[in-house]
Amino acid sequence: VDDKGKVLSNPRKTFITPPGQGFKPNETAQHHRKEILGIIQQALDEAHLTVSQIDGLAYTKGPGMGAPLNSVALVVRTLAQLWQKP
């Protein structure tokens, strides 16, 4: 999102369960862990930005299933430390 509120990129990789099965927290978390770094790179590419041009990182804290939310939170917090971003 730029300084005027325009969304520059919003890539997604939807987790689809087999027919007749619901979302299982561990499987959903595994999907999130597998896809998140690629999605972040795709978002940067689509927005034509580099890490140095990013002011901060954010993630969804909830509502949702704990395991998938925690997986994403861990990655975002780690990247924030590596990239020295709030």
PDB file of C-alpha atoms in Angstrom:
ATOM      1  CA  VAL A   1       0.000   0.000   0.000  1.00  0.00           C
ATOM      2  CA  ASP A   2       1.481   3.346  -0.974  1.00  0.00           C
ATOM      3  CA  ASP A   3       1.285   6.630   0.955  1.00  0.00           C
ATOM      4  CA  LYS A   4      -2.027   7.459  -0.748  1.00  0.00           C
ATOM      5  CA  GLY A   5      -3.660   4.139   0.224  1.00  0.00           C
ATOM      6  CA  LYS A   6      -3.364   2.500  -3.203  1.00  0.00           C
ATOM      7  CA  VAL A   7      -2.814  -1.275  -3.070  1.00  0.00           C
ATOM      8  CA  LEU A   8       0.243  -2.000  -5.229  1.00  0.00           C
ATOM      9  CA  SER A   9       0.020  -5.788  -5.027  1.00  0.00           C
ATOM     10  CA  ASN A  10      -2.139  -8.424  -3.366  1.00  0.00           C
ATOM     11  CA  PRO A  11      -1.003 -11.904  -4.461  1.00  0.00           C
ATOM     12  CA  ARG A  12      -2.656 -15.017  -3.050  1.00  0.00           C
ATOM     13  CA  LYS A  13      -2.155 -18.765  -3.063  1.00  0.00           C
ATOM     14  CA  THR A  14      -5.445 -20.248  -1.931  1.00  0.00           C
ATOM     15  CA  PHE A  15      -5.343 -23.492   0.042  1.00  0.00           C
ATOM     16  CA  ILE A  16      -7.965 -25.856  -1.323  1.00  0.00           C
ATOM     17  CA  THR A  17      -8.961 -28.882   0.714  1.00  0.00           C
ATOM     18  CA  PRO A  18     -10.004 -32.192  -0.825  1.00  0.00           C
ATOM     19  CA  PRO A  19     -13.776 -32.422  -1.459  1.00  0.00           C
ATOM     20  CA  GLY A  20     -15.730 -33.237   1.676  1.00  0.00           C
ATOM     21  CA  GLN A  21     -12.944 -32.220   4.057  1.00  0.00           C
ATOM     22  CA  GLY A  22     -12.701 -29.055   6.046  1.00  0.00           C
ATOM     23  CA  PHE A  23      -9.679 -26.969   6.845  1.00  0.00           C
ATOM     24  CA  LYS A  24      -7.285 -28.673   9.234  1.00  0.00           C
ATOM     25  CA  PRO A  25      -5.057 -26.239  11.144  1.00  0.00           C
ATOM     26  CA  ASN A  26      -1.813 -28.179  10.658  1.00  0.00           C
ATOM     27  CA  GLU A  27      -2.342 -28.695   6.918  1.00  0.00           C
ATOM     28  CA  THR A  28      -3.306 -25.065   6.445  1.00  0.00           C
ATOM     29  CA  ALA A  29      -0.244 -23.914   8.407  1.00  0.00           C
ATOM     30  CA  GLN A  30       1.990 -26.179   6.300  1.00  0.00           C
ATOM     31  CA  HIS A  31       0.550 -24.591   3.135  1.00  0.00           C
ATOM     32  CA  HIS A  32       1.178 -21.098   4.526  1.00  0.00           C
ATOM     33  CA  ARG A  33       4.792 -21.954   5.423  1.00  0.00           C
ATOM     34  CA  LYS A  34       5.376 -23.426   1.971  1.00  0.00           C
ATOM     35  CA  GLU A  35       3.951 -20.441   0.077  1.00  0.00           C
ATOM     36  CA  ILE A  36       4.708 -17.309   2.116  1.00  0.00           C
ATOM     37  CA  LEU A  37       8.201 -16.466   0.869  1.00  0.00           C
ATOM     38  CA  GLY A  38       7.129 -16.828  -2.758  1.00  0.00           C
ATOM     39  CA  ILE A  39       4.099 -14.650  -2.141  1.00  0.00           C
ATOM     40  CA  ILE A  40       6.253 -11.965  -0.531  1.00  0.00           C
ATOM     41  CA  GLN A  41       8.638 -12.000  -3.497  1.00  0.00           C
ATOM     42  CA  GLN A  42       5.696 -11.875  -5.916  1.00  0.00           C
ATOM     43  CA  ALA A  43       4.241  -8.882  -4.066  1.00  0.00           C
ATOM     44  CA  LEU A  44       7.557  -7.014  -4.234  1.00  0.00           C
ATOM     45  CA  ASP A  45       7.919  -7.837  -7.949  1.00  0.00           C
ATOM     46  CA  GLU A  46       4.358  -6.799  -8.835  1.00  0.00           C
ATOM     47  CA  ALA A  47       4.718  -3.554  -6.876  1.00  0.00           C
ATOM     48  CA  HIS A  48       8.137  -2.875  -8.465  1.00  0.00           C
ATOM     49  CA  LEU A  49       9.643  -2.394  -5.004  1.00  0.00           C
ATOM     50  CA  THR A  50      12.749  -3.545  -3.218  1.00  0.00           C
ATOM     51  CA  VAL A  51      13.040  -4.342   0.472  1.00  0.00           C
ATOM     52  CA  SER A  52      14.797  -1.003   1.030  1.00  0.00           C
ATOM     53  CA  GLN A  53      11.660   0.784  -0.216  1.00  0.00           C
ATOM     54  CA  ILE A  54       9.374  -0.925   2.318  1.00  0.00           C
ATOM     55  CA  ASP A  55       8.557   1.066   5.467  1.00  0.00           C
ATOM     56  CA  GLY A  56       7.201  -1.782   7.580  1.00  0.00           C
ATOM     57  CA  LEU A  57       5.711  -5.271   7.631  1.00  0.00           C
ATOM     58  CA  ALA A  58       2.308  -6.437   8.856  1.00  0.00           C
ATOM     59  CA  TYR A  59       0.346  -9.648   9.237  1.00  0.00           C
ATOM     60  CA  THR A  60      -3.151 -10.691  10.240  1.00  0.00           C
ATOM     61  CA  LYS A  61      -3.347 -11.590  13.920  1.00  0.00           C
ATOM     62  CA  GLY A  62      -6.892 -12.936  13.649  1.00  0.00           C
ATOM     63  CA  PRO A  63      -9.553 -14.061  13.482  1.00  0.00           C
ATOM     64  CA  GLY A  64      -8.557 -17.452  12.177  1.00  0.00           C
ATOM     65  CA  MET A  65      -6.954 -20.746  13.119  1.00  0.00           C
ATOM     66  CA  GLY A  66      -4.017 -20.454  15.492  1.00  0.00           C
ATOM     67  CA  ALA A  67      -1.478 -22.627  13.666  1.00  0.00           C
ATOM     68  CA  PRO A  68      -1.692 -20.865  10.283  1.00  0.00           C
ATOM     69  CA  LEU A  69      -1.734 -17.420  11.906  1.00  0.00           C
ATOM     70  CA  ASN A  70       1.301 -18.276  14.039  1.00  0.00           C
ATOM     71  CA  SER A  71       3.190 -19.599  11.005  1.00  0.00           C
ATOM     72  CA  VAL A  72       2.766 -16.332   9.166  1.00  0.00           C
ATOM     73  CA  ALA A  73       3.501 -14.229  12.262  1.00  0.00           C
ATOM     74  CA  LEU A  74       6.795 -16.049  12.772  1.00  0.00           C
ATOM     75  CA  VAL A  75       7.910 -15.433   9.181  1.00  0.00           C
ATOM     76  CA  VAL A  76       6.912 -11.756   9.230  1.00  0.00           C
ATOM     77  CA  ARG A  77       8.624 -11.127  12.572  1.00  0.00           C
ATOM     78  CA  THR A  78      11.766 -12.854  11.305  1.00  0.00           C
ATOM     79  CA  LEU A  79      11.815 -10.815   8.089  1.00  0.00           C
ATOM     80  CA  ALA A  80      11.225  -7.626  10.076  1.00  0.00           C
ATOM     81  CA  GLN A  81      14.355  -8.374  12.107  1.00  0.00           C
ATOM     82  CA  LEU A  82      16.435  -9.402   9.091  1.00  0.00           C
ATOM     83  CA  TRP A  83      15.320  -6.396   7.063  1.00  0.00           C
ATOM     84  CA  GLN A  84      15.361  -4.041  10.094  1.00  0.00           C
ATOM     85  CA  LYS A  85      11.745  -2.941   9.601  1.00  0.00           C
ATOM     86  CA  PRO A  86       9.018  -2.277  12.152  1.00  0.00           C
TER      87      PRO A  86
END
